[in-house]
Amino acid sequence: MILHELLSFELLRVIWWLLLGVLLIGFALTDGFDMGVGAMLPFVGKTDVERRIAINTIGPVWEGNQVWFILGGGAIFAAWPPLYAVSFSGFYLAMFVILAALILRPVAFKYRSKRDSQAWRNGWDWALFIGGAVPALLFGVAVGNVLLGVPFYLTDDLMPMYDGAFYMKFLGLLRPFAIVAGVVSFSMLLMHGAAWLSLKAEGPVAERARRIGTVAGIVAAAGYAICGVWLAFGIEGFRIVGDVVTDGPSNPLMSEVARDASWLQAYSDRPWIIIAPIMGFVGIAMAVLGLRAGREVSTLLWSKLGITGIISSVGLTMFPFILPSTVKPDSSLTVWDSSSSHLTLFVMLVMTVIFMPLILFYTAWVYKVLWGKVTEEDVTSESGHAY
């Protein structure tokens, strides 16, 4: 209990905000290349063998990578209950579409090779395309909507309500800025998938992936720059008015929030956060150069750096806001007023300290065992271990 007292409520809130970011970045870095490979599958493989090579680069690892997505959802539910309630109720149709697309992946992996029919296999290849492209796009659209603000408010008893029924529809999320953010997400993960195929495949599959990844990286960098300019001149940000209570009760209605600032004001208040967008641009640029030059390990690492920078820049720019409200800014959810209790955050942190290293160790061990390229011989042999 001494440690519990040393870790203040304020510190635990910041730690869990950081951990949520780590989980989301971990998901993008791992399952991101799975989605990228799926999204380019019909285009990097011209024959059944070539497509099987691409599939088998991610086949042994995609299930483990997707665990990061589950951990992220669990962390939101346990550490930030109001965020879970508001976001999942407002984005429920988009989440349904994402989950439906993700469900296609395991089905496609298992059923694709059940028949020798080319039409049958082509159909499942396009299912893998949907399972990769749709989540990659919609995750970015969701982030774009968070930056724009969401039209919800909290009643006096903290019940989340949405203003206007149309927003609850799927098309209500497709606002211009959110679409550009979706394009950034999609192209970024496409580049990441190309970097993975450059490392794990060879021959025509790797060459086509490099060409696609180069274009995707350029699009991602351009879209990211457009989003930055848009945020600076076309979108109002949010700020807490008056004294900020960092260790108070988890009640968003106790904060006074105004929408009269730029999100990029954060870079004046905390200049050091400029490192995040720098990482984003440098990582993407070096990954594109690596793809063009045919480099492998370094290209994947630069791609990871770029993704880390882009995702980090969103969280650091918005801090301490997690989900701002356009209808009633005082209902906006922040790090300081929408967390679980002090004790809950502490117990969860103890469990994380115990189990997270085990997860990371096991993941590293799996990738070490599976190190090496997937060749045509691997997928055409009669060993029965390939998809």
XYZ file of C-alpha atoms in Angstrom:
387
model
C 0.000 0.000 0.000
C 3.021 2.289 0.380
C 3.563 2.125 -3.381
C -0.108 2.895 -3.903
C 0.290 6.047 -1.875
C 3.477 7.061 -3.694
C 1.805 6.793 -7.078
C -0.540 9.753 -7.020
C -3.867 9.817 -8.847
C -2.431 12.408 -11.242
C 0.622 10.290 -12.037
C -1.447 7.135 -12.572
C -3.716 8.987 -14.980
C -0.720 10.092 -17.027
C 0.784 6.590 -16.922
C -2.424 5.054 -18.236
C -2.739 7.710 -20.911
C 0.783 6.750 -22.008
C -0.010 3.033 -21.813
C -3.093 3.513 -23.959
C -0.888 5.207 -26.532
C 1.628 2.352 -26.315
C -1.111 -0.216 -26.950
C -2.498 1.676 -29.937
C 0.973 2.165 -31.397
C 1.790 -1.497 -30.723
C -1.330 -2.492 -32.639
C -0.383 -0.266 -35.582
C 3.216 -1.515 -35.648
C 2.285 -5.197 -35.601
C -1.202 -5.775 -36.983
C -0.658 -2.725 -39.181
C 1.626 -4.597 -41.566
C -0.846 -7.508 -41.574
C -3.583 -5.148 -42.761
C -1.198 -3.555 -45.241
C -0.290 -6.918 -46.775
C -3.964 -7.881 -46.992
C -4.848 -4.581 -48.637
C -2.256 -5.062 -51.389
C -2.652 -8.852 -51.782
C -4.591 -8.802 -55.095
C -1.968 -6.459 -56.548
C 1.366 -7.906 -55.378
C 0.477 -11.463 -56.352
C -0.362 -12.222 -59.971
C -0.413 -15.998 -59.551
C -1.776 -18.253 -56.848
C 1.737 -19.131 -55.673
C 2.723 -15.461 -55.406
C -0.364 -14.671 -53.362
C 0.304 -17.637 -51.115
C 3.805 -16.316 -50.507
C 2.333 -12.973 -49.397
C -0.273 -14.673 -47.229
C 2.281 -16.893 -45.536
C 4.426 -13.923 -44.517
C 1.644 -12.892 -42.125
C -0.199 -16.177 -41.617
C 1.777 -17.325 -38.546
C 1.693 -13.965 -36.737
C -1.528 -12.093 -37.506
C -3.510 -13.648 -34.633
C -0.913 -12.659 -32.062
C -0.640 -9.177 -33.553
C -4.390 -8.647 -33.297
C -4.171 -9.167 -29.534
C -2.886 -5.585 -29.302
C -6.258 -4.411 -30.588
C -8.048 -6.393 -27.894
C -5.682 -5.065 -25.228
C -6.329 -1.505 -26.406
C -10.089 -1.983 -26.178
C -9.723 -3.579 -22.761
C -7.552 -0.721 -21.526
C -10.146 1.819 -22.662
C -12.902 -0.128 -20.915
C -11.012 -0.540 -17.638
C -8.992 2.674 -17.372
C -11.259 5.145 -19.188
C -14.888 3.965 -18.804
C -16.509 7.233 -20.016
C -14.351 7.136 -23.154
C -15.430 3.559 -23.813
C -19.104 4.421 -23.298
C -19.113 7.561 -25.443
C -16.888 6.395 -28.297
C -18.305 2.914 -28.740
C -21.893 4.154 -28.647
C -21.221 6.987 -31.100
C -19.049 4.981 -33.474
C -20.966 1.719 -33.145
C -21.807 1.347 -36.844
C -18.214 2.090 -37.842
C -16.995 -0.391 -35.227
C -19.425 -2.974 -36.578
C -18.016 -2.506 -40.080
C -14.443 -2.778 -38.762
C -15.185 -5.925 -36.795
C -17.023 -7.483 -39.731
C -13.980 -6.803 -41.917
C -11.619 -8.238 -39.298
C -13.781 -11.360 -38.998
C -13.275 -11.942 -42.727
C -9.541 -12.421 -42.189
C -9.525 -15.680 -40.215
C -12.295 -17.099 -42.389
C -10.358 -16.233 -45.544
C -7.125 -17.674 -44.171
C -8.808 -20.965 -43.316
C -11.055 -21.412 -46.352
C -8.959 -20.003 -49.191
C -7.103 -23.230 -49.937
C -9.996 -25.601 -49.319
C -10.702 -25.729 -53.060
C -8.478 -25.562 -56.132
C -10.925 -23.326 -57.990
C -9.273 -20.080 -59.070
C -12.544 -18.168 -58.727
C -12.938 -19.506 -55.181
C -9.445 -18.397 -54.196
C -9.800 -15.008 -55.877
C -12.937 -14.397 -53.864
C -11.155 -15.077 -50.583
C -8.210 -12.945 -51.693
C -10.588 -10.000 -52.052
C -11.991 -10.875 -48.632
C -8.455 -10.503 -47.263
C -8.234 -7.187 -49.097
C -11.398 -5.989 -47.346
C -10.128 -7.304 -44.006
C -7.000 -5.189 -44.383
C -8.150 -2.073 -46.234
C -11.401 -1.295 -44.411
C -9.994 -1.233 -40.840
C -6.873 0.635 -41.992
C -9.078 3.345 -43.522
C -11.728 3.570 -40.797
C -9.272 3.741 -37.903
C -7.901 6.897 -39.484
C -11.402 8.253 -40.059
C -12.108 7.718 -36.354
C -8.971 9.633 -35.360
C -9.966 12.448 -37.695
C -13.370 12.669 -36.025
C -11.748 12.798 -32.591
C -9.635 15.780 -33.682
C -12.716 17.489 -35.116
C -14.711 16.824 -31.969
C -17.737 14.624 -31.525
C -21.331 15.932 -31.099
C -22.097 14.370 -27.723
C -22.945 15.735 -24.302
C -23.306 14.340 -20.813
C -26.475 14.652 -18.787
C -26.358 15.606 -15.117
C -26.071 11.924 -14.205
C -23.232 11.477 -16.755
C -25.334 9.653 -19.327
C -23.762 10.183 -22.804
C -26.151 11.529 -25.422
C -25.586 12.402 -29.065
C -26.907 15.489 -30.795
C -28.675 14.499 -34.001
C -29.591 11.037 -35.160
C -27.677 11.298 -38.413
C -24.325 11.300 -36.644
C -25.141 7.856 -35.361
C -25.246 6.710 -38.955
C -22.060 5.545 -40.603
C -21.961 8.304 -43.236
C -22.030 10.964 -40.541
C -18.408 10.128 -39.740
C -17.200 10.755 -43.281
C -16.372 14.421 -42.916
C -13.709 15.825 -45.292
C -10.929 16.141 -42.716
C -11.726 12.687 -41.332
C -11.527 11.216 -44.838
C -8.066 12.740 -45.341
C -7.020 11.288 -41.979
C -8.352 7.929 -43.160
C -6.266 8.176 -46.324
C -3.191 8.900 -44.191
C -3.889 5.832 -42.059
C -4.556 3.588 -45.048
C -1.509 4.678 -47.037
C 0.720 4.578 -43.940
C -0.207 0.963 -43.204
C 0.057 0.076 -46.887
C 3.636 1.355 -46.786
C 4.215 -0.656 -43.607
C 2.890 -3.800 -45.256
C 5.178 -3.173 -48.222
C 8.151 -2.859 -45.878
C 7.180 -6.185 -44.314
C 6.885 -7.936 -47.695
C 10.226 -6.444 -48.722
C 11.724 -8.176 -45.682
C 9.832 -11.466 -45.761
C 9.205 -12.131 -49.468
C 11.395 -12.202 -52.526
C 11.189 -11.935 -56.290
C 8.169 -10.323 -58.002
C 6.118 -10.138 -54.796
C 8.748 -8.054 -53.013
C 9.364 -5.881 -56.082
C 5.690 -5.045 -56.557
C 5.320 -4.358 -52.849
C 8.212 -1.900 -52.961
C 6.618 0.001 -55.839
C 3.240 0.168 -54.110
C 4.821 1.065 -50.782
C 6.825 3.903 -52.310
C 3.691 5.555 -53.690
C 1.785 4.867 -50.451
C 4.525 6.475 -48.368
C 4.487 9.625 -50.481
C 0.700 9.822 -50.172
C 0.925 9.308 -46.395
C 3.480 12.103 -45.976
C 1.483 14.492 -48.180
C -1.770 13.679 -46.384
C -0.120 14.108 -42.990
C 1.174 17.540 -44.026
C -2.279 18.528 -45.303
C -3.822 17.492 -41.986
C -1.299 19.642 -40.123
C -2.071 22.714 -42.213
C -5.798 22.021 -41.882
C -5.519 21.822 -38.103
C -3.586 25.083 -38.036
C -5.964 27.150 -40.126
C -9.280 25.365 -40.503
C -10.172 23.535 -37.290
C -10.793 24.949 -33.832
C -9.183 23.197 -30.917
C -10.190 22.968 -27.268
C -8.671 24.243 -24.037
C -9.461 23.989 -20.341
C -10.478 27.338 -18.892
C -9.366 28.253 -15.377
C -7.544 26.058 -12.903
C -6.798 22.502 -13.957
C -7.539 19.911 -11.273
C -5.391 16.901 -12.072
C -6.252 14.700 -9.086
C -9.954 15.428 -8.686
C -12.946 13.131 -9.135
C -13.698 11.594 -12.519
C -16.514 13.913 -13.491
C -16.064 15.730 -16.842
C -18.832 18.193 -15.976
C -16.617 19.725 -13.293
C -14.230 21.172 -15.901
C -14.850 24.330 -17.892
C -13.786 23.934 -21.512
C -13.712 26.491 -24.329
C -13.433 25.924 -28.054
C -11.574 29.018 -29.142
C -8.003 27.910 -29.758
C -5.900 26.021 -32.268
C -4.824 22.458 -31.590
C -1.333 23.526 -32.664
C -1.142 25.888 -29.689
C 0.161 22.799 -27.915
C 3.460 23.230 -29.764
C 3.889 26.680 -28.245
C 2.984 25.445 -24.770
C 5.130 22.301 -24.992
C 7.733 22.826 -27.753
C 9.375 19.460 -27.130
C 6.423 17.596 -28.663
C 7.599 18.706 -32.116
C 9.718 15.554 -31.979
C 6.617 13.485 -32.804
C 5.793 14.971 -36.236
C 9.518 15.096 -37.022
C 9.672 11.365 -36.327
C 6.628 10.900 -38.539
C 8.046 12.720 -41.558
C 11.592 11.386 -41.172
C 10.408 7.816 -40.655
C 8.194 7.871 -43.734
C 10.853 9.556 -45.877
C 13.511 7.033 -44.898
C 11.109 4.126 -45.375
C 10.304 5.349 -48.896
C 14.006 5.680 -49.686
C 14.602 2.231 -48.246
C 11.866 0.710 -50.387
C 13.313 2.340 -53.500
C 16.807 1.100 -52.632
C 15.667 -2.427 -51.768
C 16.809 -2.266 -48.157
C 14.937 -4.606 -45.818
C 15.377 -4.523 -42.030
C 16.160 -0.808 -41.846
C 13.151 0.004 -44.038
C 10.792 -1.786 -41.673
C 12.353 -0.019 -38.680
C 12.012 3.393 -40.338
C 8.413 2.591 -41.167
C 7.783 1.770 -37.519
C 9.373 5.061 -36.495
C 7.137 6.988 -38.884
C 3.987 5.315 -37.608
C 5.037 5.908 -34.004
C 5.607 9.586 -34.722
C 2.294 10.103 -36.517
C 0.178 8.404 -33.863
C 2.108 10.052 -31.027
C 1.609 13.477 -32.579
C -2.176 13.100 -32.314
C -2.112 12.247 -28.613
C 0.500 14.869 -27.720
C -1.305 17.574 -29.700
C -4.634 16.874 -27.982
C -3.325 16.364 -24.433
C -5.030 16.466 -21.981
C -8.135 15.941 -24.138
C -9.145 12.417 -25.082
C -12.532 12.988 -26.711
C -13.732 16.590 -27.100
C -17.399 17.535 -27.440
C -18.577 19.983 -30.096
C -22.103 20.249 -28.674
C -21.202 21.008 -25.082
C -17.428 21.535 -24.671
C -17.767 21.184 -20.876
C -18.667 17.521 -21.492
C -15.320 16.868 -23.184
C -13.375 13.937 -21.775
C -9.848 14.640 -20.580
C -7.062 12.715 -18.904
C -7.892 14.451 -15.614
C -11.624 13.755 -15.367
C -12.571 10.533 -17.175
C -10.449 7.793 -15.637
C -11.249 4.937 -13.294
C -10.552 5.275 -9.587
C -7.090 5.642 -8.073
C -7.170 2.066 -6.724
C -8.369 0.590 -10.018
C -5.601 2.276 -11.987
C -3.020 1.103 -9.455
C -4.146 -2.548 -9.487
C -4.229 -2.552 -13.274
C -0.726 -1.085 -13.395
C 0.597 -3.845 -11.140
C -0.928 -6.474 -13.460
C 0.533 -4.695 -16.481
C 4.019 -4.597 -14.955
C 3.784 -8.355 -14.382
C 2.272 -9.518 -17.655
C 3.404 -6.990 -20.269
C 7.060 -8.133 -20.185
C 5.874 -11.723 -20.643
C 3.838 -10.728 -23.683
C 6.741 -8.789 -25.173
C 9.173 -11.649 -24.502
C 6.880 -14.208 -26.095
C 6.263 -11.960 -29.106
C 9.989 -11.417 -29.604
C 10.596 -15.160 -29.344
C 7.928 -15.918 -31.964
C 9.435 -13.464 -34.434
C 12.895 -14.899 -33.798
C 11.677 -18.429 -34.528
C 9.885 -17.290 -37.690
C 12.785 -15.162 -38.944
C 13.610 -15.582 -42.605
C 11.978 -15.246 -45.996
C 8.974 -17.137 -47.300
C 9.958 -18.795 -50.557
C 8.070 -20.523 -53.354
C 9.418 -23.843 -52.119
C 7.948 -23.168 -48.659
C 4.409 -22.789 -49.989
C 4.521 -25.527 -52.650
C 6.085 -28.285 -50.550
C 3.904 -31.060 -49.196
C 4.769 -30.403 -45.558
C 1.263 -29.047 -44.936
C 2.491 -26.082 -42.874
C 1.667 -23.333 -45.387
C -1.636 -21.653 -46.205
